[in-house]
Amino acid sequence: MLTTLFTLLATKLGWSPQDDPERGDVPGWVLVTLMTAGLVVAIWAIAGPLLQQVFETAIQRVLDT
């Protein structure tokens, strides 16, 4: 519904997607987004337990003082 609203608004303003030569490559952006999400998940899986240990150690040191 939101896409339809934007399309109607763009049409009323006289803009069409063909008018923009720098529109971009949608499948390329989807691939970049998925690869970035995959890297975040992989890094989080590796670093997550280490970061948790660092956090717990820091909290324990603060509470012991």
PDB file of N, CA, C and O in Angstrom, chain B, residues numbered from 101:
ATOM      1  N   MET B 101       0.826  -1.193   0.000  1.00  0.00           N
ATOM      2  CA  MET B 101       0.000   0.000   0.000  1.00  0.00           C
ATOM      3  C   MET B 101       0.873   1.259   0.000  1.00  0.00           C
ATOM      4  O   MET B 101       0.584   2.226  -0.706  1.00  0.00           O
ATOM      5  N   LEU B 102       1.946   1.233   0.804  1.00  0.00           N
ATOM      6  CA  LEU B 102       2.840   2.382   0.869  1.00  0.00           C
ATOM      7  C   LEU B 102       3.548   2.603  -0.464  1.00  0.00           C
ATOM      8  O   LEU B 102       3.737   3.741  -0.894  1.00  0.00           O
ATOM      9  N   THR B 103       3.933   1.515  -1.109  1.00  0.00           N
ATOM     10  CA  THR B 103       4.581   1.619  -2.413  1.00  0.00           C
ATOM     11  C   THR B 103       3.638   2.245  -3.432  1.00  0.00           C
ATOM     12  O   THR B 103       4.045   3.076  -4.243  1.00  0.00           O
ATOM     13  N   THR B 104       2.396   1.841  -3.379  1.00  0.00           N
ATOM     14  CA  THR B 104       1.396   2.399  -4.294  1.00  0.00           C
ATOM     15  C   THR B 104       1.227   3.895  -4.043  1.00  0.00           C
ATOM     16  O   THR B 104       1.105   4.673  -4.989  1.00  0.00           O
ATOM     17  N   LEU B 105       1.220   4.295  -2.789  1.00  0.00           N
ATOM     18  CA  LEU B 105       1.082   5.706  -2.443  1.00  0.00           C
ATOM     19  C   LEU B 105       2.262   6.510  -2.991  1.00  0.00           C
ATOM     20  O   LEU B 105       2.068   7.580  -3.568  1.00  0.00           O
ATOM     21  N   PHE B 106       3.475   6.002  -2.814  1.00  0.00           N
ATOM     22  CA  PHE B 106       4.650   6.694  -3.329  1.00  0.00           C
ATOM     23  C   PHE B 106       4.642   6.745  -4.855  1.00  0.00           C
ATOM     24  O   PHE B 106       5.028   7.752  -5.449  1.00  0.00           O
ATOM     25  N   THR B 107       4.204   5.668  -5.479  1.00  0.00           N
ATOM     26  CA  THR B 107       4.131   5.644  -6.937  1.00  0.00           C
ATOM     27  C   THR B 107       3.146   6.686  -7.446  1.00  0.00           C
ATOM     28  O   THR B 107       3.433   7.400  -8.406  1.00  0.00           O
ATOM     29  N   LEU B 108       1.992   6.776  -6.808  1.00  0.00           N
ATOM     30  CA  LEU B 108       1.000   7.778  -7.208  1.00  0.00           C
ATOM     31  C   LEU B 108       1.530   9.192  -6.992  1.00  0.00           C
ATOM     32  O   LEU B 108       1.332  10.068  -7.834  1.00  0.00           O
ATOM     33  N   LEU B 109       2.198   9.412  -5.872  1.00  0.00           N
ATOM     34  CA  LEU B 109       2.764  10.728  -5.584  1.00  0.00           C
ATOM     35  C   LEU B 109       3.832  11.093  -6.614  1.00  0.00           C
ATOM     36  O   LEU B 109       3.861  12.220  -7.108  1.00  0.00           O
ATOM     37  N   ALA B 110       4.697  10.152  -6.933  1.00  0.00           N
ATOM     38  CA  ALA B 110       5.752  10.395  -7.923  1.00  0.00           C
ATOM     39  C   ALA B 110       5.160  10.694  -9.286  1.00  0.00           C
ATOM     40  O   ALA B 110       5.666  11.555 -10.006  1.00  0.00           O
ATOM     41  N   THR B 111       4.090   9.990  -9.650  1.00  0.00           N
ATOM     42  CA  THR B 111       3.432  10.216 -10.937  1.00  0.00           C
ATOM     43  C   THR B 111       2.814  11.608 -10.977  1.00  0.00           C
ATOM     44  O   THR B 111       2.902  12.301 -11.991  1.00  0.00           O
ATOM     45  N   LYS B 112       2.195  12.014  -9.885  1.00  0.00           N
ATOM     46  CA  LYS B 112       1.590  13.355  -9.821  1.00  0.00           C
ATOM     47  C   LYS B 112       2.651  14.437  -9.939  1.00  0.00           C
ATOM     48  O   LYS B 112       2.395  15.494 -10.515  1.00  0.00           O
ATOM     49  N   LEU B 113       3.844  14.185  -9.398  1.00  0.00           N
ATOM     50  CA  LEU B 113       4.918  15.168  -9.460  1.00  0.00           C
ATOM     51  C   LEU B 113       5.661  15.138 -10.789  1.00  0.00           C
ATOM     52  O   LEU B 113       6.542  15.963 -11.030  1.00  0.00           O
ATOM     53  N   GLY B 114       5.310  14.194 -11.647  1.00  0.00           N
ATOM     54  CA  GLY B 114       5.902  14.124 -12.964  1.00  0.00           C
ATOM     55  C   GLY B 114       7.195  13.326 -13.025  1.00  0.00           C
ATOM     56  O   GLY B 114       7.944  13.448 -13.995  1.00  0.00           O
ATOM     57  N   TRP B 115       7.471  12.529 -12.032  1.00  0.00           N
ATOM     58  CA  TRP B 115       8.694  11.726 -11.998  1.00  0.00           C
ATOM     59  C   TRP B 115       8.358  10.290 -12.344  1.00  0.00           C
ATOM     60  O   TRP B 115       7.344   9.758 -11.892  1.00  0.00           O
ATOM     61  N   SER B 116       9.189   9.671 -13.131  1.00  0.00           N
ATOM     62  CA  SER B 116       9.023   8.252 -13.412  1.00  0.00           C
ATOM     63  C   SER B 116      10.369   7.569 -13.219  1.00  0.00           C
ATOM     64  O   SER B 116      11.404   8.217 -13.379  1.00  0.00           O
ATOM     65  N   PRO B 117      10.392   6.283 -12.881  1.00  0.00           N
ATOM     66  CA  PRO B 117      11.648   5.581 -12.628  1.00  0.00           C
ATOM     67  C   PRO B 117      12.608   5.624 -13.820  1.00  0.00           C
ATOM     68  O   PRO B 117      13.823   5.569 -13.624  1.00  0.00           O
ATOM     69  N   GLN B 118      12.101   5.720 -15.033  1.00  0.00           N
ATOM     70  CA  GLN B 118      12.951   5.757 -16.213  1.00  0.00           C
ATOM     71  C   GLN B 118      13.708   7.078 -16.313  1.00  0.00           C
ATOM     72  O   GLN B 118      14.702   7.160 -17.034  1.00  0.00           O
ATOM     73  N   ASP B 119      13.256   8.112 -15.604  1.00  0.00           N
ATOM     74  CA  ASP B 119      13.896   9.424 -15.661  1.00  0.00           C
ATOM     75  C   ASP B 119      15.222   9.472 -14.906  1.00  0.00           C
ATOM     76  O   ASP B 119      16.030  10.369 -15.148  1.00  0.00           O
ATOM     77  N   ASP B 120      15.457   8.546 -14.015  1.00  0.00           N
ATOM     78  CA  ASP B 120      16.640   8.581 -13.161  1.00  0.00           C
ATOM     79  C   ASP B 120      17.711   7.628 -13.691  1.00  0.00           C
ATOM     80  O   ASP B 120      17.572   6.414 -13.543  1.00  0.00           O
ATOM     81  N   PRO B 121      18.779   8.148 -14.307  1.00  0.00           N
ATOM     82  CA  PRO B 121      19.813   7.267 -14.844  1.00  0.00           C
ATOM     83  C   PRO B 121      20.652   6.589 -13.758  1.00  0.00           C
ATOM     84  O   PRO B 121      21.332   5.601 -14.035  1.00  0.00           O
ATOM     85  N   GLU B 122      20.615   7.104 -12.535  1.00  0.00           N
ATOM     86  CA  GLU B 122      21.393   6.537 -11.437  1.00  0.00           C
ATOM     87  C   GLU B 122      20.502   5.751 -10.479  1.00  0.00           C
ATOM     88  O   GLU B 122      20.727   5.747  -9.269  1.00  0.00           O
ATOM     89  N   ARG B 123      19.514   5.104 -11.020  1.00  0.00           N
ATOM     90  CA  ARG B 123      18.537   4.400 -10.193  1.00  0.00           C
ATOM     91  C   ARG B 123      19.177   3.267  -9.413  1.00  0.00           C
ATOM     92  O   ARG B 123      18.781   3.019  -8.274  1.00  0.00           O
ATOM     93  N   GLY B 124      20.138   2.580  -9.973  1.00  0.00           N
ATOM     94  CA  GLY B 124      20.837   1.526  -9.255  1.00  0.00           C
ATOM     95  C   GLY B 124      20.395   0.147  -9.685  1.00  0.00           C
ATOM     96  O   GLY B 124      19.474  -0.033 -10.482  1.00  0.00           O
ATOM     97  N   ASP B 125      21.085  -0.800  -9.128  1.00  0.00           N
ATOM     98  CA  ASP B 125      20.872  -2.202  -9.462  1.00  0.00           C
ATOM     99  C   ASP B 125      20.262  -2.893  -8.243  1.00  0.00           C
ATOM    100  O   ASP B 125      20.972  -3.198  -7.285  1.00  0.00           O
ATOM    101  N   VAL B 126      18.977  -3.135  -8.272  1.00  0.00           N
ATOM    102  CA  VAL B 126      18.286  -3.696  -7.117  1.00  0.00           C
ATOM    103  C   VAL B 126      18.823  -5.077  -6.736  1.00  0.00           C
ATOM    104  O   VAL B 126      19.088  -5.294  -5.554  1.00  0.00           O
ATOM    105  N   PRO B 127      18.998  -6.019  -7.658  1.00  0.00           N
ATOM    106  CA  PRO B 127      19.559  -7.311  -7.249  1.00  0.00           C
ATOM    107  C   PRO B 127      20.950  -7.177  -6.623  1.00  0.00           C
ATOM    108  O   PRO B 127      21.300  -7.935  -5.718  1.00  0.00           O
ATOM    109  N   GLY B 128      21.733  -6.226  -7.099  1.00  0.00           N
ATOM    110  CA  GLY B 128      23.043  -5.991  -6.504  1.00  0.00           C
ATOM    111  C   GLY B 128      22.942  -5.535  -5.069  1.00  0.00           C
ATOM    112  O   GLY B 128      23.694  -5.998  -4.212  1.00  0.00           O
ATOM    113  N   TRP B 129      22.013  -4.626  -4.796  1.00  0.00           N
ATOM    114  CA  TRP B 129      21.838  -4.140  -3.425  1.00  0.00           C
ATOM    115  C   TRP B 129      21.310  -5.241  -2.518  1.00  0.00           C
ATOM    116  O   TRP B 129      21.681  -5.318  -1.346  1.00  0.00           O
ATOM    117  N   VAL B 130      20.447  -6.089  -3.056  1.00  0.00           N
ATOM    118  CA  VAL B 130      19.936  -7.210  -2.261  1.00  0.00           C
ATOM    119  C   VAL B 130      21.086  -8.146  -1.900  1.00  0.00           C
ATOM    120  O   VAL B 130      21.179  -8.613  -0.765  1.00  0.00           O
ATOM    121  N   LEU B 131      21.952  -8.417  -2.859  1.00  0.00           N
ATOM    122  CA  LEU B 131      23.099  -9.283  -2.604  1.00  0.00           C
ATOM    123  C   LEU B 131      24.029  -8.671  -1.568  1.00  0.00           C
ATOM    124  O   LEU B 131      24.486  -9.369  -0.663  1.00  0.00           O
ATOM    125  N   VAL B 132      24.315  -7.386  -1.686  1.00  0.00           N
ATOM    126  CA  VAL B 132      25.176  -6.711  -0.715  1.00  0.00           C
ATOM    127  C   VAL B 132      24.554  -6.771   0.681  1.00  0.00           C
ATOM    128  O   VAL B 132      25.252  -7.018   1.665  1.00  0.00           O
ATOM    129  N   THR B 133      23.260  -6.549   0.765  1.00  0.00           N
ATOM    130  CA  THR B 133      22.577  -6.585   2.055  1.00  0.00           C
ATOM    131  C   THR B 133      22.635  -7.977   2.673  1.00  0.00           C
ATOM    132  O   THR B 133      22.912  -8.114   3.865  1.00  0.00           O
ATOM    133  N   LEU B 134      22.376  -9.008   1.876  1.00  0.00           N
ATOM    134  CA  LEU B 134      22.418 -10.376   2.392  1.00  0.00           C
ATOM    135  C   LEU B 134      23.828 -10.784   2.805  1.00  0.00           C
ATOM    136  O   LEU B 134      24.011 -11.459   3.818  1.00  0.00           O
ATOM    137  N   MET B 135      24.813 -10.380   2.030  1.00  0.00           N
ATOM    138  CA  MET B 135      26.191 -10.717   2.383  1.00  0.00           C
ATOM    139  C   MET B 135      26.606 -10.000   3.668  1.00  0.00           C
ATOM    140  O   MET B 135      27.302 -10.581   4.501  1.00  0.00           O
ATOM    141  N   THR B 136      26.192  -8.760   3.834  1.00  0.00           N
ATOM    142  CA  THR B 136      26.508  -8.019   5.054  1.00  0.00           C
ATOM    143  C   THR B 136      25.854  -8.674   6.260  1.00  0.00           C
ATOM    144  O   THR B 136      26.478  -8.817   7.312  1.00  0.00           O
ATOM    145  N   ALA B 137      24.600  -9.071   6.108  1.00  0.00           N
ATOM    146  CA  ALA B 137      23.910  -9.748   7.209  1.00  0.00           C
ATOM    147  C   ALA B 137      24.599 -11.065   7.543  1.00  0.00           C
ATOM    148  O   ALA B 137      24.723 -11.420   8.715  1.00  0.00           O
ATOM    149  N   GLY B 138      25.049 -11.794   6.522  1.00  0.00           N
ATOM    150  CA  GLY B 138      25.762 -13.048   6.754  1.00  0.00           C
ATOM    151  C   GLY B 138      27.067 -12.827   7.496  1.00  0.00           C
ATOM    152  O   GLY B 138      27.409 -13.593   8.397  1.00  0.00           O
ATOM    153  N   LEU B 139      27.802 -11.782   7.121  1.00  0.00           N
ATOM    154  CA  LEU B 139      29.048 -11.469   7.829  1.00  0.00           C
ATOM    155  C   LEU B 139      28.795 -11.095   9.281  1.00  0.00           C
ATOM    156  O   LEU B 139      29.543 -11.507  10.167  1.00  0.00           O
ATOM    157  N   VAL B 140      27.751 -10.323   9.530  1.00  0.00           N
ATOM    158  CA  VAL B 140      27.419  -9.937  10.907  1.00  0.00           C
ATOM    159  C   VAL B 140      27.095 -11.172  11.735  1.00  0.00           C
ATOM    160  O   VAL B 140      27.554 -11.295  12.870  1.00  0.00           O
ATOM    161  N   VAL B 141      26.312 -12.084  11.181  1.00  0.00           N
ATOM    162  CA  VAL B 141      25.955 -13.314  11.905  1.00  0.00           C
ATOM    163  C   VAL B 141      27.202 -14.157  12.175  1.00  0.00           C
ATOM    164  O   VAL B 141      27.363 -14.690  13.273  1.00  0.00           O
ATOM    165  N   ALA B 142      28.079 -14.279  11.188  1.00  0.00           N
ATOM    166  CA  ALA B 142      29.293 -15.083  11.362  1.00  0.00           C
ATOM    167  C   ALA B 142      30.215 -14.476  12.413  1.00  0.00           C
ATOM    168  O   ALA B 142      30.732 -15.189  13.273  1.00  0.00           O
ATOM    169  N   ILE B 143      30.421 -13.175  12.348  1.00  0.00           N
ATOM    170  CA  ILE B 143      31.285 -12.510  13.332  1.00  0.00           C
ATOM    171  C   ILE B 143      30.665 -12.600  14.724  1.00  0.00           C
ATOM    172  O   ILE B 143      31.366 -12.840  15.707  1.00  0.00           O
ATOM    173  N   TRP B 144      29.354 -12.409  14.803  1.00  0.00           N
ATOM    174  CA  TRP B 144      28.682 -12.483  16.105  1.00  0.00           C
ATOM    175  C   TRP B 144      28.801 -13.888  16.695  1.00  0.00           C
ATOM    176  O   TRP B 144      28.977 -14.037  17.905  1.00  0.00           O
ATOM    177  N   ALA B 145      28.706 -14.919  15.854  1.00  0.00           N
ATOM    178  CA  ALA B 145      28.814 -16.300  16.340  1.00  0.00           C
ATOM    179  C   ALA B 145      30.199 -16.567  16.918  1.00  0.00           C
ATOM    180  O   ALA B 145      30.336 -17.289  17.906  1.00  0.00           O
ATOM    181  N   ILE B 146      31.221 -15.985  16.306  1.00  0.00           N
ATOM    182  CA  ILE B 146      32.588 -16.197  16.784  1.00  0.00           C
ATOM    183  C   ILE B 146      32.891 -15.306  17.989  1.00  0.00           C
ATOM    184  O   ILE B 146      33.429 -15.782  18.988  1.00  0.00           O
ATOM    185  N   ALA B 147      32.554 -14.037  17.904  1.00  0.00           N
ATOM    186  CA  ALA B 147      32.946 -13.077  18.936  1.00  0.00           C
ATOM    187  C   ALA B 147      31.950 -12.981  20.082  1.00  0.00           C
ATOM    188  O   ALA B 147      32.295 -12.468  21.147  1.00  0.00           O
ATOM    189  N   GLY B 148      30.739 -13.454  19.896  1.00  0.00           N
ATOM    190  CA  GLY B 148      29.705 -13.325  20.925  1.00  0.00           C
ATOM    191  C   GLY B 148      30.111 -13.889  22.278  1.00  0.00           C
ATOM    192  O   GLY B 148      30.036 -13.174  23.277  1.00  0.00           O
ATOM    193  N   PRO B 149      30.540 -15.146  22.346  1.00  0.00           N
ATOM    194  CA  PRO B 149      30.939 -15.706  23.645  1.00  0.00           C
ATOM    195  C   PRO B 149      32.134 -14.969  24.268  1.00  0.00           C
ATOM    196  O   PRO B 149      32.191 -14.799  25.486  1.00  0.00           O
ATOM    197  N   LEU B 150      33.075 -14.537  23.439  1.00  0.00           N
ATOM    198  CA  LEU B 150      34.226 -13.793  23.968  1.00  0.00           C
ATOM    199  C   LEU B 150      33.803 -12.442  24.528  1.00  0.00           C
ATOM    200  O   LEU B 150      34.267 -12.034  25.593  1.00  0.00           O
ATOM    201  N   LEU B 151      32.928 -11.754  23.818  1.00  0.00           N
ATOM    202  CA  LEU B 151      32.433 -10.470  24.308  1.00  0.00           C
ATOM    203  C   LEU B 151      31.628 -10.637  25.590  1.00  0.00           C
ATOM    204  O   LEU B 151      31.701  -9.794  26.484  1.00  0.00           O
ATOM    205  N   GLN B 152      30.867 -11.709  25.682  1.00  0.00           N
ATOM    206  CA  GLN B 152      30.099 -11.982  26.896  1.00  0.00           C
ATOM    207  C   GLN B 152      31.039 -12.216  28.072  1.00  0.00           C
ATOM    208  O   GLN B 152      30.792 -11.732  29.177  1.00  0.00           O
ATOM    209  N   GLN B 153      32.113 -12.954  27.837  1.00  0.00           N
ATOM    210  CA  GLN B 153      33.078 -13.218  28.896  1.00  0.00           C
ATOM    211  C   GLN B 153      33.762 -11.923  29.352  1.00  0.00           C
ATOM    212  O   GLN B 153      33.934 -11.703  30.551  1.00  0.00           O
ATOM    213  N   VAL B 154      34.150 -11.072  28.406  1.00  0.00           N
ATOM    214  CA  VAL B 154      34.771  -9.790  28.750  1.00  0.00           C
ATOM    215  C   VAL B 154      33.811  -8.942  29.565  1.00  0.00           C
ATOM    216  O   VAL B 154      34.214  -8.333  30.556  1.00  0.00           O
ATOM    217  N   PHE B 155      32.553  -8.894  29.163  1.00  0.00           N
ATOM    218  CA  PHE B 155      31.552  -8.110  29.881  1.00  0.00           C
ATOM    219  C   PHE B 155      31.343  -8.641  31.301  1.00  0.00           C
ATOM    220  O   PHE B 155      31.305  -7.868  32.259  1.00  0.00           O
ATOM    221  N   GLU B 156      31.209  -9.945  31.428  1.00  0.00           N
ATOM    222  CA  GLU B 156      30.988 -10.534  32.750  1.00  0.00           C
ATOM    223  C   GLU B 156      32.192 -10.318  33.663  1.00  0.00           C
ATOM    224  O   GLU B 156      32.020 -10.067  34.856  1.00  0.00           O
ATOM    225  N   THR B 157      33.401 -10.410  33.125  1.00  0.00           N
ATOM    226  CA  THR B 157      34.609 -10.162  33.911  1.00  0.00           C
ATOM    227  C   THR B 157      34.654  -8.706  34.382  1.00  0.00           C
ATOM    228  O   THR B 157      34.991  -8.437  35.535  1.00  0.00           O
ATOM    229  N   ALA B 158      34.320  -7.780  33.505  1.00  0.00           N
ATOM    230  CA  ALA B 158      34.321  -6.365  33.870  1.00  0.00           C
ATOM    231  C   ALA B 158      33.293  -6.078  34.953  1.00  0.00           C
ATOM    232  O   ALA B 158      33.580  -5.357  35.908  1.00  0.00           O
ATOM    233  N   ILE B 159      32.113  -6.632  34.811  1.00  0.00           N
ATOM    234  CA  ILE B 159      31.068  -6.420  35.826  1.00  0.00           C
ATOM    235  C   ILE B 159      31.496  -7.019  37.161  1.00  0.00           C
ATOM    236  O   ILE B 159      31.293  -6.417  38.216  1.00  0.00           O
ATOM    237  N   GLN B 160      32.089  -8.204  37.106  1.00  0.00           N
ATOM    238  CA  GLN B 160      32.529  -8.864  38.353  1.00  0.00           C
ATOM    239  C   GLN B 160      33.596  -8.025  39.049  1.00  0.00           C
ATOM    240  O   GLN B 160      33.580  -7.897  40.274  1.00  0.00           O
ATOM    241  N   ARG B 161      34.509  -7.460  38.294  1.00  0.00           N
ATOM    242  CA  ARG B 161      35.558  -6.614  38.890  1.00  0.00           C
ATOM    243  C   ARG B 161      34.981  -5.366  39.521  1.00  0.00           C
ATOM    244  O   ARG B 161      35.444  -4.929  40.575  1.00  0.00           O
ATOM    245  N   VAL B 162      33.972  -4.787  38.887  1.00  0.00           N
ATOM    246  CA  VAL B 162      33.332  -3.596  39.447  1.00  0.00           C
ATOM    247  C   VAL B 162      32.604  -3.957  40.738  1.00  0.00           C
ATOM    248  O   VAL B 162      32.650  -3.201  41.708  1.00  0.00           O
ATOM    249  N   LEU B 163      31.938  -5.098  40.755  1.00  0.00           N
ATOM    250  CA  LEU B 163      31.176  -5.493  41.939  1.00  0.00           C
ATOM    251  C   LEU B 163      32.090  -5.914  43.089  1.00  0.00           C
ATOM    252  O   LEU B 163      31.708  -5.795  44.253  1.00  0.00           O
ATOM    253  N   ASP B 164      33.283  -6.399  42.782  1.00  0.00           N
ATOM    254  CA  ASP B 164      34.215  -6.851  43.833  1.00  0.00           C
ATOM    255  C   ASP B 164      34.906  -5.678  44.520  1.00  0.00           C
ATOM    256  O   ASP B 164      35.435  -5.843  45.619  1.00  0.00           O
ATOM    257  N   THR B 165      34.915  -4.516  43.909  1.00  0.00           N
ATOM    258  CA  THR B 165      35.630  -3.408  44.528  1.00  0.00           C
ATOM    259  C   THR B 165      34.790  -2.652  45.517  1.00  0.00           C
ATOM    260  O   THR B 165      35.263  -1.688  46.119  1.00  0.00           O
TER     261      THR B 165
END
